[in-house]
mmCIF file of C-alpha atoms in Angstrom:
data_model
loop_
_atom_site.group_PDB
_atom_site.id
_atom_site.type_symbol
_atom_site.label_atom_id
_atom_site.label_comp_id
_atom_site.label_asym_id
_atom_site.label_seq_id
_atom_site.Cartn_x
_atom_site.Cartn_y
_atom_site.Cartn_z
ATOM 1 C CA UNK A 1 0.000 0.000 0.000
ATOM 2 C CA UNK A 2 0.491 3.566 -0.714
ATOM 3 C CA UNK A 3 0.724 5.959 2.455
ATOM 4 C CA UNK A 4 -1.555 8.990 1.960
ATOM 5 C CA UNK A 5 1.258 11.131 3.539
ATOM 6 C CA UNK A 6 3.736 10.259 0.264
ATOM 7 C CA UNK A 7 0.971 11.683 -1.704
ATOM 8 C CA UNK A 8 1.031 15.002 -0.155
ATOM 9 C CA UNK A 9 2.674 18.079 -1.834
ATOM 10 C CA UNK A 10 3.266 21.457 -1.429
ATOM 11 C CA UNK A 11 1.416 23.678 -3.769
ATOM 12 C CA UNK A 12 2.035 27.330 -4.430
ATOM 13 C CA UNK A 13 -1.279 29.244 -5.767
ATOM 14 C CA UNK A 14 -0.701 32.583 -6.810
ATOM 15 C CA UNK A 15 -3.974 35.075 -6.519
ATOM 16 C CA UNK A 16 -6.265 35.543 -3.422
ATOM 17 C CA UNK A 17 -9.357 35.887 -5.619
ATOM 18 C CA UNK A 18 -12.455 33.373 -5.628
ATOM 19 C CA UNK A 19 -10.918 31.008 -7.644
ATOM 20 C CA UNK A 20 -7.630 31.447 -5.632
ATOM 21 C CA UNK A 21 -9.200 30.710 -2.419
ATOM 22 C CA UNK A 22 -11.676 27.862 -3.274
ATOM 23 C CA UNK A 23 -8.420 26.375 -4.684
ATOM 24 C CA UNK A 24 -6.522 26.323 -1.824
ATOM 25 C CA UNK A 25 -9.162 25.243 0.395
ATOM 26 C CA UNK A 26 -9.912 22.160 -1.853
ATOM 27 C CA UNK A 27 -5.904 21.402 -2.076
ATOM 28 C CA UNK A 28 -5.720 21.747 1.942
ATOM 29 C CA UNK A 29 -8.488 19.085 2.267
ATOM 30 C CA UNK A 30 -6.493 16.459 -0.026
ATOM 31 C CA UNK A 31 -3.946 16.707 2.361
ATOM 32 C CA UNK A 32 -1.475 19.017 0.489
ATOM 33 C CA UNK A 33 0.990 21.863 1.950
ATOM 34 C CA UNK A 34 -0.891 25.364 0.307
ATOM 35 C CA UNK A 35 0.781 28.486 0.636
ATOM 36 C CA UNK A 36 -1.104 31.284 -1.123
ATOM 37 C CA UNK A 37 0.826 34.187 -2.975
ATOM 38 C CA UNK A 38 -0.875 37.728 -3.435
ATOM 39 C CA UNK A 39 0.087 40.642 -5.289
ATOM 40 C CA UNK A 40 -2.226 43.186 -3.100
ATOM 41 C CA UNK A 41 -2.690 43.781 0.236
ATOM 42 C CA UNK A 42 -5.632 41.888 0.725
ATOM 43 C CA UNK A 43 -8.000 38.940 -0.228
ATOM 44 C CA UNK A 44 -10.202 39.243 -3.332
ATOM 45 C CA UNK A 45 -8.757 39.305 -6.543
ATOM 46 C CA UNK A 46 -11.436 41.490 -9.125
ATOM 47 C CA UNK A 47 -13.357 42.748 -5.432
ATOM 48 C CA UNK A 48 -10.598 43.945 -4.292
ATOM 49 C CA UNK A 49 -11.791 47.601 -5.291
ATOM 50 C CA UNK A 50 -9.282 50.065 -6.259
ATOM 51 C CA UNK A 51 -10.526 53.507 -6.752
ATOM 52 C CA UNK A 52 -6.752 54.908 -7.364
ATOM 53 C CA UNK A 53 -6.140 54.611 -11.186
ATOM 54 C CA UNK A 54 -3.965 57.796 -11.604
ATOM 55 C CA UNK A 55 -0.633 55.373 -12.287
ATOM 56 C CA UNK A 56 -1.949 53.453 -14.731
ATOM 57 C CA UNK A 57 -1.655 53.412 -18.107
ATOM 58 C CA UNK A 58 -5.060 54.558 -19.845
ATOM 59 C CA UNK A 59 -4.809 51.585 -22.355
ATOM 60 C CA UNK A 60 -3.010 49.146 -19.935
ATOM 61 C CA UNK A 61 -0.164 48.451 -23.067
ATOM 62 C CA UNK A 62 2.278 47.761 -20.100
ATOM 63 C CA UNK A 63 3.157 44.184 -19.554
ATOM 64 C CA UNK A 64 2.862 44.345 -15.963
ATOM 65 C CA UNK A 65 0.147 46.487 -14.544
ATOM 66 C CA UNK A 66 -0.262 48.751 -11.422
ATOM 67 C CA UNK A 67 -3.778 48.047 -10.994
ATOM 68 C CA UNK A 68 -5.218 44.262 -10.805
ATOM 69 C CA UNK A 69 -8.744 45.115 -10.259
ATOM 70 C CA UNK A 70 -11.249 46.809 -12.702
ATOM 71 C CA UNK A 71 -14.210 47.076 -10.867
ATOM 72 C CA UNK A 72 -16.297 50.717 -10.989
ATOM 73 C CA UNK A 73 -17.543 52.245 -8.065
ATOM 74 C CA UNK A 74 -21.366 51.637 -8.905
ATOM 75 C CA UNK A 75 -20.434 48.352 -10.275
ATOM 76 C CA UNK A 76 -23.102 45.444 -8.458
ATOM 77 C CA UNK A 77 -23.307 41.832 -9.133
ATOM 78 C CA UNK A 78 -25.739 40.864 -11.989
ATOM 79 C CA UNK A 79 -26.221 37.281 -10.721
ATOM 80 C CA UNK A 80 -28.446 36.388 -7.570
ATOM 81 C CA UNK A 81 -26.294 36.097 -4.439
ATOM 82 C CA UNK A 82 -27.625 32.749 -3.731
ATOM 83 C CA UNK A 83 -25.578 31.092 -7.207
ATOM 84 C CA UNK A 84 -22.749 33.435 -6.529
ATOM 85 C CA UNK A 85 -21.509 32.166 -3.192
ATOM 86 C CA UNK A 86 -19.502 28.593 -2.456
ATOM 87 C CA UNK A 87 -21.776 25.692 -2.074
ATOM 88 C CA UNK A 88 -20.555 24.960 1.397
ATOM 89 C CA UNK A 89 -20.230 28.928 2.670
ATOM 90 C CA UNK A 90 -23.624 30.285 1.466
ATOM 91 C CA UNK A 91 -23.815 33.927 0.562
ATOM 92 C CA UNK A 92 -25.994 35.030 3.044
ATOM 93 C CA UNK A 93 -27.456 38.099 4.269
ATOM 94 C CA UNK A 94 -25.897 39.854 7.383
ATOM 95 C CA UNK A 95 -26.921 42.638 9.591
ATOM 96 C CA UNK A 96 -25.641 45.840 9.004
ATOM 97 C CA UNK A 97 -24.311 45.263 5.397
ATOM 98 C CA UNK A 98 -25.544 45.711 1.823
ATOM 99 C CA UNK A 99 -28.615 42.534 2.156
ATOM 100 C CA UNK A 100 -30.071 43.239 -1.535
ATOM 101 C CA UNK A 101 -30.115 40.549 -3.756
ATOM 102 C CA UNK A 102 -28.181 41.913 -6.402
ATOM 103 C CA UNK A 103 -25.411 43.255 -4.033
ATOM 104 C CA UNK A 104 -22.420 46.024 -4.557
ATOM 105 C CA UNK A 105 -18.938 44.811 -5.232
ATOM 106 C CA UNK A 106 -17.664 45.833 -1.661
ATOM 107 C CA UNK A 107 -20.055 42.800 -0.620
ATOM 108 C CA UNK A 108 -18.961 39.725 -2.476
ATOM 109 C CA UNK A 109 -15.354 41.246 -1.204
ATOM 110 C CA UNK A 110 -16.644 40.942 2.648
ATOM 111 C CA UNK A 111 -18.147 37.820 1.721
ATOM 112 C CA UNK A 112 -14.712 36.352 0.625
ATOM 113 C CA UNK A 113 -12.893 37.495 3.671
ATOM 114 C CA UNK A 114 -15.293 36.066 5.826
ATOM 115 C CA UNK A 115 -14.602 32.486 3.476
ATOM 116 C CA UNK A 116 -10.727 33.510 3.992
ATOM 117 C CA UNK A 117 -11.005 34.222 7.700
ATOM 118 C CA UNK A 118 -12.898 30.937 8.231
ATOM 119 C CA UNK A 119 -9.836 29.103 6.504
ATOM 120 C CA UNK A 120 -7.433 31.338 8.604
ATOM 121 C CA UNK A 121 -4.203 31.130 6.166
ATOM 122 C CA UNK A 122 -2.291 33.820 3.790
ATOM 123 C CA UNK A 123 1.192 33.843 2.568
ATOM 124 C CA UNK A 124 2.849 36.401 0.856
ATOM 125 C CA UNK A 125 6.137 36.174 -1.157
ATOM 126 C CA UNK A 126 6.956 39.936 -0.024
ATOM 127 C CA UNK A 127 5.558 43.050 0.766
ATOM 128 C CA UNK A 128 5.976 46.001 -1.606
ATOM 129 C CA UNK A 129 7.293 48.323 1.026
ATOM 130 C CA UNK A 130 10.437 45.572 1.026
ATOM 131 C CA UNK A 131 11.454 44.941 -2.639
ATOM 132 C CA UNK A 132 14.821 43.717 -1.924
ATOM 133 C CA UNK A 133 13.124 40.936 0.792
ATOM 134 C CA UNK A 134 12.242 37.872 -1.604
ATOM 135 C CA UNK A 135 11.042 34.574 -0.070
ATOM 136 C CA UNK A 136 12.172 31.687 -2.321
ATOM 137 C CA UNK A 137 10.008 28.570 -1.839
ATOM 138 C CA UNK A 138 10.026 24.678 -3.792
ATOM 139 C CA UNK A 139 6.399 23.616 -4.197
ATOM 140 C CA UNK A 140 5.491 20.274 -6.154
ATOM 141 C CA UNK A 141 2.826 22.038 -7.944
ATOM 142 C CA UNK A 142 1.163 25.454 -8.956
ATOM 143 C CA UNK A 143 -1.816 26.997 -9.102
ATOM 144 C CA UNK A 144 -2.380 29.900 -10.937
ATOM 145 C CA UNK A 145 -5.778 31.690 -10.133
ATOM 146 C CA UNK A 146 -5.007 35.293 -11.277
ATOM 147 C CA UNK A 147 -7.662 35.560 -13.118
ATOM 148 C CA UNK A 148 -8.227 37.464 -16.564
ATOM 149 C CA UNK A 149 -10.050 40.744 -15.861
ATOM 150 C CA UNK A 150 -6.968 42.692 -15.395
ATOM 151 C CA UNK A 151 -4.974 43.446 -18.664
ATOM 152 C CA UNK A 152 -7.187 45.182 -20.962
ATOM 153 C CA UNK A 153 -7.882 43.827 -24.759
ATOM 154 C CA UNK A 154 -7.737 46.638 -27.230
ATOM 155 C CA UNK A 155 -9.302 46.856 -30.761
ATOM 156 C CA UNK A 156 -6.864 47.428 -33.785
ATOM 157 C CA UNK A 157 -8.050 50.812 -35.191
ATOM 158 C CA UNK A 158 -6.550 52.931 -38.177
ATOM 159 C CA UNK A 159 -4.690 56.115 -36.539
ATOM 160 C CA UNK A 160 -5.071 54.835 -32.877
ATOM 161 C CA UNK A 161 -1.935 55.398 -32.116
ATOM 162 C CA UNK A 162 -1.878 58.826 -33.394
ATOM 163 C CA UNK A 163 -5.604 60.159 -32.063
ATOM 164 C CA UNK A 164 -4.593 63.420 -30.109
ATOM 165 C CA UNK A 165 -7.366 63.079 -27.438
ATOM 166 C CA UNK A 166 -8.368 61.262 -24.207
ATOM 167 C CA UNK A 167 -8.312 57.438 -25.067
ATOM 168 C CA UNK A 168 -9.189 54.821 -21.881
ATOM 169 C CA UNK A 169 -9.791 51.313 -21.422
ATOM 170 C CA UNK A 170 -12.783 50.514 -19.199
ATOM 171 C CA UNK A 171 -10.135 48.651 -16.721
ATOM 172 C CA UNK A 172 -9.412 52.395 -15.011
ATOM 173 C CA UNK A 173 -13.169 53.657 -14.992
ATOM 174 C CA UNK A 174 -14.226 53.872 -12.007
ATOM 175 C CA UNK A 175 -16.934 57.011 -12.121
ATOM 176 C CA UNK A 176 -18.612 59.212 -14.371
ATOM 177 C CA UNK A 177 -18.087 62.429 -13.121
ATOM 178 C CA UNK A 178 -14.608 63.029 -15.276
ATOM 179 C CA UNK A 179 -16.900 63.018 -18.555
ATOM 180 C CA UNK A 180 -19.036 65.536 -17.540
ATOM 181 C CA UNK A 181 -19.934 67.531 -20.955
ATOM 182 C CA UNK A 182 -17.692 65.472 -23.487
ATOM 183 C CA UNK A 183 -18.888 63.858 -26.159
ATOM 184 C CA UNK A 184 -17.885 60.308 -25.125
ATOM 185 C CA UNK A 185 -17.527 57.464 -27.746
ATOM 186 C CA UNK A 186 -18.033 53.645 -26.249
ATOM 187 C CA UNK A 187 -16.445 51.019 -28.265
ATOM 188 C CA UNK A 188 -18.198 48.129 -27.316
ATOM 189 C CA UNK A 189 -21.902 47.217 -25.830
ATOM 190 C CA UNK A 190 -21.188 43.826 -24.418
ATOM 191 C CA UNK A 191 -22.291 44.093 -20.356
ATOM 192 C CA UNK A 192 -19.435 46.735 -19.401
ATOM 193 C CA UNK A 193 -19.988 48.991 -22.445
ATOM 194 C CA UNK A 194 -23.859 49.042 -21.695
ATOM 195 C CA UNK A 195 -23.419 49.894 -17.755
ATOM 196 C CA UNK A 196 -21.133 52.354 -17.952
ATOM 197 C CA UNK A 197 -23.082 54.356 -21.059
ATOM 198 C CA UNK A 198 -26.321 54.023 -19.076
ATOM 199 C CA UNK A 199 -23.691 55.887 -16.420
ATOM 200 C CA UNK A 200 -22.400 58.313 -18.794
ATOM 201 C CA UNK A 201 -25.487 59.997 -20.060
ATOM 202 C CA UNK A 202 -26.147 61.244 -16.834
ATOM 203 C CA UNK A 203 -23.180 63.579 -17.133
ATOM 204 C CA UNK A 204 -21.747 63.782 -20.954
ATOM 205 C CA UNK A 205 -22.881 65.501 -23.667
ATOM 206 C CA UNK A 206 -23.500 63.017 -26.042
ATOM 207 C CA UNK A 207 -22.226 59.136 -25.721
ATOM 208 C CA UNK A 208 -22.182 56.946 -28.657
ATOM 209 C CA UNK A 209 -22.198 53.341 -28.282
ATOM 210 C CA UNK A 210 -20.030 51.988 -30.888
ATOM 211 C CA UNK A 211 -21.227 47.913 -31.416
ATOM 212 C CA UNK A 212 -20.087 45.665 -33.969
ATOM 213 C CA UNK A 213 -23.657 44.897 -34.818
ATOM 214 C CA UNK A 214 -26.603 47.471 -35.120
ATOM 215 C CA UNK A 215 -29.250 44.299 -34.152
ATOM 216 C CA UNK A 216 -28.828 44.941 -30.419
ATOM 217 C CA UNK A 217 -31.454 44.039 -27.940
ATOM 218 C CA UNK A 218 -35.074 45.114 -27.433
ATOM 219 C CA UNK A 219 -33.998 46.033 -23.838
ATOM 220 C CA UNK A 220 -30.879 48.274 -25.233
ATOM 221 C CA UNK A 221 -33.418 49.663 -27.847
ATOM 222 C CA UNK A 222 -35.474 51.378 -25.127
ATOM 223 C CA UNK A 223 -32.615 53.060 -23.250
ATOM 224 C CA UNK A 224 -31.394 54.409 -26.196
ATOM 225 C CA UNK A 225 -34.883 55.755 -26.801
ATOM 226 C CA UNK A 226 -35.240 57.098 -23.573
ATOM 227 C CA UNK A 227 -32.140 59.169 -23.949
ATOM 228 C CA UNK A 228 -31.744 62.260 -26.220
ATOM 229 C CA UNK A 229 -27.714 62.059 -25.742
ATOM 230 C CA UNK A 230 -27.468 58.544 -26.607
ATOM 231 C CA UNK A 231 -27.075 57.289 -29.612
ATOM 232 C CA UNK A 232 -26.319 53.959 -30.925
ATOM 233 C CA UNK A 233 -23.284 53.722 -33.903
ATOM 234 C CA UNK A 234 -21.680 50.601 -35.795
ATOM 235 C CA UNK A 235 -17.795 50.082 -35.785
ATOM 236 C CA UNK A 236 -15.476 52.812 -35.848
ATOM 237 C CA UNK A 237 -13.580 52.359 -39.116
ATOM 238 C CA UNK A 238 -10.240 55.068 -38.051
ATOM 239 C CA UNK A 239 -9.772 57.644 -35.954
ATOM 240 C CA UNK A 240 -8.425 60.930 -37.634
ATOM 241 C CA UNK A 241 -5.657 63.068 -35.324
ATOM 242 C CA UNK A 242 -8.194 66.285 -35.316
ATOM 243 C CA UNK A 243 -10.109 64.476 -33.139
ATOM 244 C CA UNK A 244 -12.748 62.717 -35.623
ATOM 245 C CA UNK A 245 -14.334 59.360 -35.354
ATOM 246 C CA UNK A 246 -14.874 57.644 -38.453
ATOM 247 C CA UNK A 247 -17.730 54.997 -38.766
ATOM 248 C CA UNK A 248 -17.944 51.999 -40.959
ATOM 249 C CA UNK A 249 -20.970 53.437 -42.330
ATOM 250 C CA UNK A 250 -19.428 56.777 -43.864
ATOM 251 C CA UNK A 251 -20.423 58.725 -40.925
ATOM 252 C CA UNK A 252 -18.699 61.054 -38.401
ATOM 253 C CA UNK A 253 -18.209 62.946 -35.655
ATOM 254 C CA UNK A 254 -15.488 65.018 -33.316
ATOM 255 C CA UNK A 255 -14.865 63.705 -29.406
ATOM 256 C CA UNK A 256 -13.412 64.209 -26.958
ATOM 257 C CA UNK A 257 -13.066 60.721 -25.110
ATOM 258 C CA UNK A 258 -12.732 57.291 -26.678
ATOM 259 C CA UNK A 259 -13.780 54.533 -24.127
ATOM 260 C CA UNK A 260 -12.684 51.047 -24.920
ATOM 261 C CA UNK A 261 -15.395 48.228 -23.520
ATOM 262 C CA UNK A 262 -13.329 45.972 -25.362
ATOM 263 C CA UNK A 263 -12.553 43.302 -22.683
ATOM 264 C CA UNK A 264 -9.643 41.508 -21.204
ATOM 265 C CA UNK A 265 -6.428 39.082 -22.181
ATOM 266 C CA UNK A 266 -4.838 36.457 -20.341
ATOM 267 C CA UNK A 267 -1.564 37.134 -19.327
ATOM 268 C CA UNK A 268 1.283 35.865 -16.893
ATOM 269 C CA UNK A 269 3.769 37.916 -16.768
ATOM 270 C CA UNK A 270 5.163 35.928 -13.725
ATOM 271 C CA UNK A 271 5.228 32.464 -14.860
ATOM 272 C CA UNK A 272 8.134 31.303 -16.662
ATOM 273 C CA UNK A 273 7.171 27.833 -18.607
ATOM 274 C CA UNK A 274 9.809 27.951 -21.068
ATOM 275 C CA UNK A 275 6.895 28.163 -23.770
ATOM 276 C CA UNK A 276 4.863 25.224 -22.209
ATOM 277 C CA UNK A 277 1.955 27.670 -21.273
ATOM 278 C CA UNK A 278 0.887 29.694 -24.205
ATOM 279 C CA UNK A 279 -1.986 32.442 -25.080
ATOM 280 C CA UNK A 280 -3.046 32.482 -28.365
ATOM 281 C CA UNK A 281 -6.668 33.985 -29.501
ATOM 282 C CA UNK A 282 -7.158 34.901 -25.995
ATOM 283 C CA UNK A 283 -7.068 30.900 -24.881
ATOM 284 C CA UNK A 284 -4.656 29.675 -22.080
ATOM 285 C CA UNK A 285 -3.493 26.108 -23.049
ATOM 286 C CA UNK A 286 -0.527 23.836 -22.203
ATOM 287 C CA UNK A 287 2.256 22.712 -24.623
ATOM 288 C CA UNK A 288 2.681 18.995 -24.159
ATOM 289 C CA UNK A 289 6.296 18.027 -24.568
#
């Protein structure tokens, strides 16, 4: 026979997120050695809410990014809390806290420190205040839970790169105050580029919602009817460097802010494979030697 204790490994899981945690719990109950490793300063991952965007790049072209998380301030969940929690450490309501069904961010991020306080571990590798400290550890195995909401995907536009105004990536919006009387052009009306329009009319001028197909929703159909300042355009074909939008469709217009809804890559930065994990198209896969 086998003893269970030769079977037991160390395992190194790098992100303090949902997927992170859940991870590490599941490892711990097989009888491995988990030590958790955590770029910020706390549990959460995507919750983790970080209003402080001003160092990052507005496009997020760097290869390693400042800011992990890019949840907005109004953002809330758009699933029921009852699907969204663990199946053995139920989302429930508590006293005192936001008890809707459709919750804020800041409460799935309580709810997974309460998960991480009843598991009562964290490791970090070293604290940013000590960059010259680095803990070296051997682990059998790794677990990579980083998630891939982080490093923005951008669209490949004619004159882009050369477009003299305000160009963002919906990874460092966080409110809608900053637009107040632009004309603002979306790219994108997937969830994000929706939410954050419906957001934007309050303040801008005009917003346009740039989609890569005109035959949107019945639901979208109404809010755009509802709203003078809203209007509802087809891909942007280039971007001229007096500040005109081009459409696919011939038409135009000047603004001020371009906001890429354009969502997010896989990246890992960290982990060097030697080329046995690739990305390609946006898909994570492993390189069998």
């Amino acid at each position: 026979m086998v003893s269970p204790l030769s079977l037991s490994k160390n395992v190194c899981v790098i992100g303090a997120g949902p997927s992170g945690l859940v991870a590490a719990r599941e490892l711990r109950k097989e009888g491995h050695n988990v030590v958790v490793l955590e770029q910020r300063w706390d549990v959460g991952g995507q919750w983790l809410y970080e209003p402080n965007v001003e160092g990052e790049d507005p496009l997020g072209k760097k290869k390693v990014l400042q800011v992990h998380s890019s949840i907005y301030s109004s953002l809330r969940l758009i699933s029921p809390r009852e699907i969204m929690g663990f199946t053995d450490f139920p989302f429930l309501v508590k006293k005192g806290r936001d008890t809707r069904r459709f919750p804020g961010h800041r409460e799935l991020w309580l709810y997974l420190k309460d998960f991480w306080r009843d598991l009562k571990w964290m490791v970090k590798s070293k604290e940013k205040s000590k960059e010259e400290t680095v803990v070296e550890e051997v682990f059998d195995a790794v677990v990579v839970a980083t998630g891939h909401y982080s490093h923005p995907r951008l669209p490949a536009i004619k004159g882009m790169d050369t477009w003299k105004r305000k160009q963002l990536h919906s990874h460092i919006y966080r409110v809608p105050e900053p637009f107040r009387d632009e004309i603002v052009v979306v790219v994108g009306n997937s969830l994000s580029g929706q939410d954050i329009s419906m957001e934007l009319v309050e303040v801008a001028k005009e917003v346009h919602l740039s989609a890569k197909s005109l035959n949107i929703t019945e639901g979208l159909s109404k809010v755009i009817s509802k709203h003078d300042n809203l209007h509802l355009r087809p891909q942007i074909e280039a971007l001229q460097e007096d500040g005109r939008v081009l459409f696919v469709d011939g038409s135009w217009l000047i603004a001020d802010t371009i906001l890429h809804c354009t969502g997010y890559s896989y990246t890992f930065p960290f982990l060097d494979t030697k080329g046995r994990v690739a990305v390609d198209d946006d898909r994570a896969y492993l390189e069998r030697s």
